[in-house]
Coordinates of N, CA, C and O in Angstrom, one line a residue:
M6 N -141.8 84.4 -147.0 CA -140.4 84.9 -146.8 C -140.1 86.0 -147.5 O -140.2 86.3 -148.5
A7 N -139.6 87.1 -146.5 CA -139.2 88.2 -147.2 C -137.7 88.5 -147.3 O -137.0 87.8 -146.8
H8 N -137.4 89.0 -148.6 CA -136.0 89.2 -148.9 C -135.5 90.5 -148.3 O -136.4 91.6 -148.3
R9 N -134.3 90.4 -147.7 CA -133.8 91.5 -147.2 C -132.8 92.0 -148.1 O -132.0 91.5 -148.7
V10 N -133.0 93.5 -148.4 CA -132.1 94.3 -149.3 C -131.3 95.0 -148.4 O -131.6 95.8 -147.7
Q11 N -129.9 94.8 -148.7 CA -129.0 95.6 -148.0 C -128.7 96.7 -148.7 O -128.4 96.9 -150.1
K12 N -128.5 97.9 -148.0 CA -128.3 99.3 -148.6 C -126.9 99.4 -148.9 O -126.2 99.1 -148.0
R13 N -126.4 99.7 -150.0 CA -125.0 100.0 -150.3 C -124.9 101.4 -150.1 O -125.6 102.4 -150.5
A14 N -123.6 102.0 -149.7 CA -123.2 103.4 -149.7 C -123.1 103.8 -151.2 O -122.8 103.0 -152.1
P15 N -123.4 104.8 -151.5 CA -123.4 105.5 -152.9 C -121.9 105.3 -153.3 O -121.0 105.4 -152.4
H16 N -121.7 105.1 -154.7 CA -120.3 105.0 -155.3 C -119.4 106.1 -154.9 O -118.2 105.8 -154.6
G17 N -120.0 107.4 -154.8 CA -119.2 108.4 -154.4 C -118.5 108.5 -153.0 O -117.5 108.7 -152.7
A18 N -119.4 107.8 -152.2 CA -118.9 107.7 -150.8 C -117.7 106.8 -150.7 O -116.7 106.9 -149.8
A19 N -117.8 105.4 -151.5 CA -116.7 104.6 -151.4 C -115.5 105.1 -151.8 O -114.3 105.0 -151.3
L20 N -115.5 106.0 -152.9 CA -114.4 106.6 -153.4 C -113.6 107.5 -152.5 O -112.5 107.6 -152.3
A21 N -114.5 108.3 -151.8 CA -114.1 109.4 -150.8 C -113.3 108.7 -149.7 O -112.2 109.0 -149.2
E22 N -113.9 107.3 -149.2 CA -113.3 106.6 -148.2 C -111.9 106.1 -148.5 O -110.9 106.2 -147.8
R23 N -112.0 105.6 -149.7 CA -110.6 105.1 -150.4 C -109.5 106.3 -150.5 O -108.2 106.0 -150.2
A24 N -110.0 107.4 -150.9 CA -109.0 108.3 -150.9 C -108.5 109.0 -149.7 O -107.3 109.7 -149.6
E25 N -109.2 108.7 -148.7 CA -108.6 109.1 -147.2 C -107.6 108.3 -146.7 O -106.8 108.6 -145.9
R26 N -107.5 107.0 -147.3 CA -106.5 106.0 -146.9 C -105.1 106.4 -147.4 O -104.8 106.7 -148.4
P27 N -104.0 106.2 -146.4 CA -102.8 106.6 -146.9 C -102.2 105.6 -147.9 O -102.7 104.4 -147.9
L28 N -101.3 106.0 -148.8 CA -100.7 105.1 -149.6 C -99.7 104.1 -149.0 O -99.2 104.4 -148.0
P29 N -99.7 102.9 -149.5 CA -98.7 101.9 -148.9 C -97.2 102.5 -149.1 O -97.0 103.2 -150.0
D30 N -96.4 102.1 -148.1 CA -95.1 102.7 -148.2 C -94.3 102.4 -149.5 O -93.6 103.2 -149.9
C31 N -94.5 101.2 -150.1 CA -93.7 100.9 -151.3 C -94.2 101.9 -152.4 O -93.5 102.2 -153.0
I32 N -95.4 102.3 -152.5 CA -95.8 103.2 -153.6 C -95.3 104.6 -153.2 O -95.0 105.3 -154.1
E33 N -95.4 105.0 -152.0 CA -95.2 106.4 -151.4 C -93.7 106.7 -151.7 O -93.1 107.6 -152.3
K34 N -92.7 105.6 -151.4 CA -91.3 105.8 -151.6 C -90.9 105.7 -153.1 O -89.9 106.5 -153.5
E35 N -91.7 105.1 -154.0 CA -91.5 105.0 -155.2 C -91.6 106.5 -156.0 O -90.9 106.8 -157.1
N36 N -92.5 107.1 -155.5 CA -92.9 108.7 -156.0 C -92.0 109.6 -155.4 O -92.1 110.6 -156.0
Q37 N -91.1 109.3 -154.3 CA -90.3 110.2 -153.9 C -89.0 110.1 -154.4 O -88.5 109.2 -154.8
T38 N -88.4 111.3 -154.8 CA -86.8 111.2 -155.2 C -86.1 112.1 -154.3 O -86.6 113.1 -153.6
M39 N -84.9 111.7 -153.9 CA -84.0 112.3 -152.9 C -83.3 113.5 -153.9 O -82.5 113.1 -154.9
P40 N -83.4 114.6 -153.5 CA -82.8 115.7 -154.3 C -81.3 115.6 -154.0 O -80.9 115.4 -152.9
H41 N -80.4 115.6 -154.9 CA -79.0 115.8 -154.7 C -78.7 117.2 -155.0 O -79.0 118.0 -156.0
L42 N -77.7 117.7 -154.2 CA -77.3 119.0 -154.3 C -75.9 119.4 -154.6 O -75.1 118.5 -154.6
E43 N -75.6 120.5 -155.2 CA -74.3 120.9 -155.5 C -73.4 120.8 -154.2 O -73.8 121.1 -153.1
G44 N -72.3 120.2 -154.5 CA -71.2 120.0 -153.3 C -71.3 118.7 -152.8 O -70.4 118.2 -152.0
Q45 N -72.2 118.0 -152.9 CA -72.5 116.6 -152.4 C -71.7 115.5 -153.1 O -71.3 115.8 -154.4
R46 N -71.3 114.6 -152.3 CA -70.5 113.5 -153.1 C -71.5 112.3 -153.3 O -72.1 112.1 -152.4
V47 N -71.2 111.8 -154.4 CA -72.1 110.7 -154.8 C -71.4 109.5 -155.3 O -70.3 109.7 -156.1
E48 N -72.1 108.3 -155.5 CA -71.6 107.2 -156.3 C -72.6 107.1 -157.6 O -73.7 107.3 -157.3
Y49 N -72.0 107.1 -158.7 CA -73.0 107.1 -159.9 C -72.4 106.0 -160.8 O -71.2 105.7 -160.7
R50 N -73.1 105.8 -161.9 CA -72.7 105.0 -162.9 C -72.3 105.9 -164.3 O -73.3 106.8 -164.6
D51 N -71.2 105.7 -164.9 CA -71.0 106.6 -165.8 C -71.6 105.9 -167.3 O -72.5 105.1 -167.2
D52 N -71.4 106.6 -168.4 CA -71.9 106.0 -169.7 C -71.4 104.7 -169.9 O -72.3 104.1 -170.8
Q53 N -70.3 104.3 -169.5 CA -70.0 102.9 -169.7 C -70.5 101.8 -168.7 O -70.1 100.8 -168.5
N54 N -71.4 102.4 -167.8 CA -72.1 101.7 -166.6 C -71.2 101.4 -165.5 O -71.2 100.4 -164.9
K55 N -69.9 102.0 -165.6 CA -68.7 101.7 -164.5 C -69.1 102.7 -163.3 O -69.6 103.8 -163.5
K56 N -69.0 102.0 -162.1 CA -69.4 102.8 -160.9 C -68.2 103.9 -160.7 O -67.0 103.5 -160.8
C57 N -68.6 105.2 -160.3 CA -67.6 106.1 -160.2 C -67.9 106.9 -159.1 O -69.2 106.9 -158.6
Q58 N -67.2 107.8 -158.5 CA -67.4 108.5 -157.4 C -67.1 110.0 -157.8 O -66.1 110.1 -158.3
G59 N -67.8 111.0 -157.1 CA -67.5 112.3 -157.5 C -68.3 113.3 -156.8 O -69.2 113.0 -156.0
E60 N -68.1 114.7 -157.1 CA -68.7 115.8 -156.5 C -69.6 116.3 -157.5 O -69.2 116.7 -158.5
I61 N -70.8 116.8 -157.1 CA -71.8 117.4 -157.9 C -71.4 118.9 -157.9 O -71.3 119.6 -157.0
K62 N -71.2 119.3 -159.3 CA -70.8 120.7 -159.5 C -72.1 121.6 -160.0 O -72.0 122.5 -159.9
Q63 N -73.0 120.9 -160.6 CA -74.1 121.7 -161.2 C -75.3 120.8 -161.3 O -75.2 119.5 -161.5
V64 N -76.4 121.4 -160.9 CA -77.9 120.6 -160.9 C -78.8 121.3 -162.0 O -78.7 122.6 -161.9
S65 N -79.4 120.7 -162.8 CA -80.3 121.3 -163.6 C -81.7 120.4 -163.6 O -81.7 119.2 -163.7
G66 N -82.7 121.1 -163.4 CA -83.9 120.4 -163.5 C -84.2 119.9 -162.0 O -83.5 120.3 -161.0
N67 N -85.3 119.1 -161.8 CA -85.6 118.5 -160.6 C -86.5 117.1 -160.8 O -86.7 116.8 -161.8
G68 N -86.4 116.4 -159.6 CA -87.0 115.3 -159.6 C -86.4 114.2 -160.5 O -85.2 114.2 -160.7
S69 N -87.2 113.3 -161.2 CA -86.6 112.2 -162.0 C -86.0 112.8 -163.3 O -85.2 112.3 -163.9
A70 N -86.3 114.0 -163.6 CA -85.9 114.7 -164.8 C -84.4 115.5 -164.6 O -83.8 115.9 -165.5
A71 N -84.0 115.3 -163.3 CA -82.7 116.2 -163.1 C -81.6 115.6 -163.7 O -81.5 114.5 -164.0
T72 N -80.7 116.5 -164.2 CA -79.4 116.1 -164.5 C -78.3 116.8 -163.7 O -78.6 117.8 -163.2
Y73 N -77.0 116.2 -163.8 CA -76.1 116.6 -162.9 C -74.8 116.8 -163.7 O -74.5 115.9 -164.6
V74 N -73.9 117.7 -163.4 CA -72.6 117.6 -163.8 C -71.8 117.3 -162.6 O -71.8 117.7 -161.4
I75 N -71.0 116.1 -162.7 CA -70.2 115.7 -161.5 C -68.9 115.4 -161.9 O -68.6 114.8 -163.0
K76 N -68.0 116.0 -161.1 CA -66.5 115.9 -161.3 C -66.1 114.6 -160.7 O -66.0 114.3 -159.6
N77 N -65.5 113.7 -161.7 CA -65.2 112.3 -161.4 C -63.8 112.4 -160.7 O -62.9 113.1 -161.1
E78 N -63.8 111.9 -159.5 CA -62.7 112.0 -158.5 C -61.3 111.3 -159.1 O -60.1 111.7 -158.8
Q79 N -61.7 110.2 -159.8 CA -60.6 109.6 -160.4 C -60.0 110.2 -161.7 O -58.7 110.4 -161.7
T80 N -60.7 110.8 -162.6 CA -60.2 111.3 -163.9 C -60.2 112.7 -163.8 O -59.7 113.3 -164.8
Q81 N -60.9 113.4 -162.8 CA -61.1 114.9 -162.7 C -61.7 115.6 -163.9 O -61.6 116.7 -164.1
R82 N -62.4 114.8 -164.6 CA -63.2 115.1 -165.7 C -64.9 115.3 -165.2 O -65.1 114.7 -164.4
D83 N -65.4 116.2 -165.9 CA -66.9 116.4 -165.7 C -67.7 115.6 -166.5 O -67.5 115.3 -167.6
D84 N -68.5 114.7 -165.6 CA -69.6 113.8 -166.4 C -70.8 114.4 -166.4 O -71.3 114.9 -165.1
R85 N -71.6 114.3 -167.4 CA -73.2 114.6 -167.3 C -73.8 113.3 -167.0 O -73.7 112.4 -167.6
V86 N -74.7 113.4 -165.9 CA -75.1 112.3 -165.3 C -76.7 112.6 -165.1 O -77.1 113.6 -164.7
R87 N -77.7 111.5 -165.3 CA -79.1 111.6 -165.2 C -79.5 111.3 -163.7 O -78.4 110.4 -163.1
E88 N -80.4 111.5 -163.1 CA -80.8 111.2 -161.8 C -80.7 109.7 -161.5 O -80.4 109.2 -160.5
M89 N -81.3 108.9 -162.6 CA -81.3 107.4 -162.5 C -79.9 106.8 -162.4 O -79.8 105.8 -162.0
Q90 N -78.9 107.6 -162.8 CA -77.5 107.0 -162.7 C -76.8 107.0 -161.3 O -75.9 106.5 -161.1
I91 N -77.4 107.8 -160.4 CA -76.9 108.1 -159.2 C -77.2 106.8 -158.3 O -78.6 106.5 -158.1
E92 N -76.4 106.3 -157.7 CA -76.6 105.0 -157.0 C -76.7 105.4 -155.4 O -77.8 104.9 -155.0
Q93 N -76.0 106.4 -154.9 CA -76.1 106.6 -153.3 C -75.1 107.9 -153.2 O -74.4 108.3 -153.9
D94 N -75.6 108.5 -151.9 CA -74.8 109.5 -151.6 C -73.6 109.2 -150.7 O -73.7 107.8 -150.1
L95 N -72.5 109.7 -150.6 CA -71.5 109.3 -149.9 C -71.2 110.1 -148.7 O -71.6 111.4 -148.6

């Protein structure tokens, strides 16, 4: 009785094959950030976690580290807001 030995692809080939596959949608969307631009109206949460609406007056930085100066439509004051505080575009 002869044993059959299956040949395996070298470890590097398996890694190369895996690298060619696209990322799942959930991971790809997680890595993307929607840029917000000056003049855009957005809904955001202020420092008291209250929902507010306003217009972006200034953008500093980019991606998840971006910060914004947003003129609050209700109070007419400028709020400093981080990317993670912006809920949606209006």
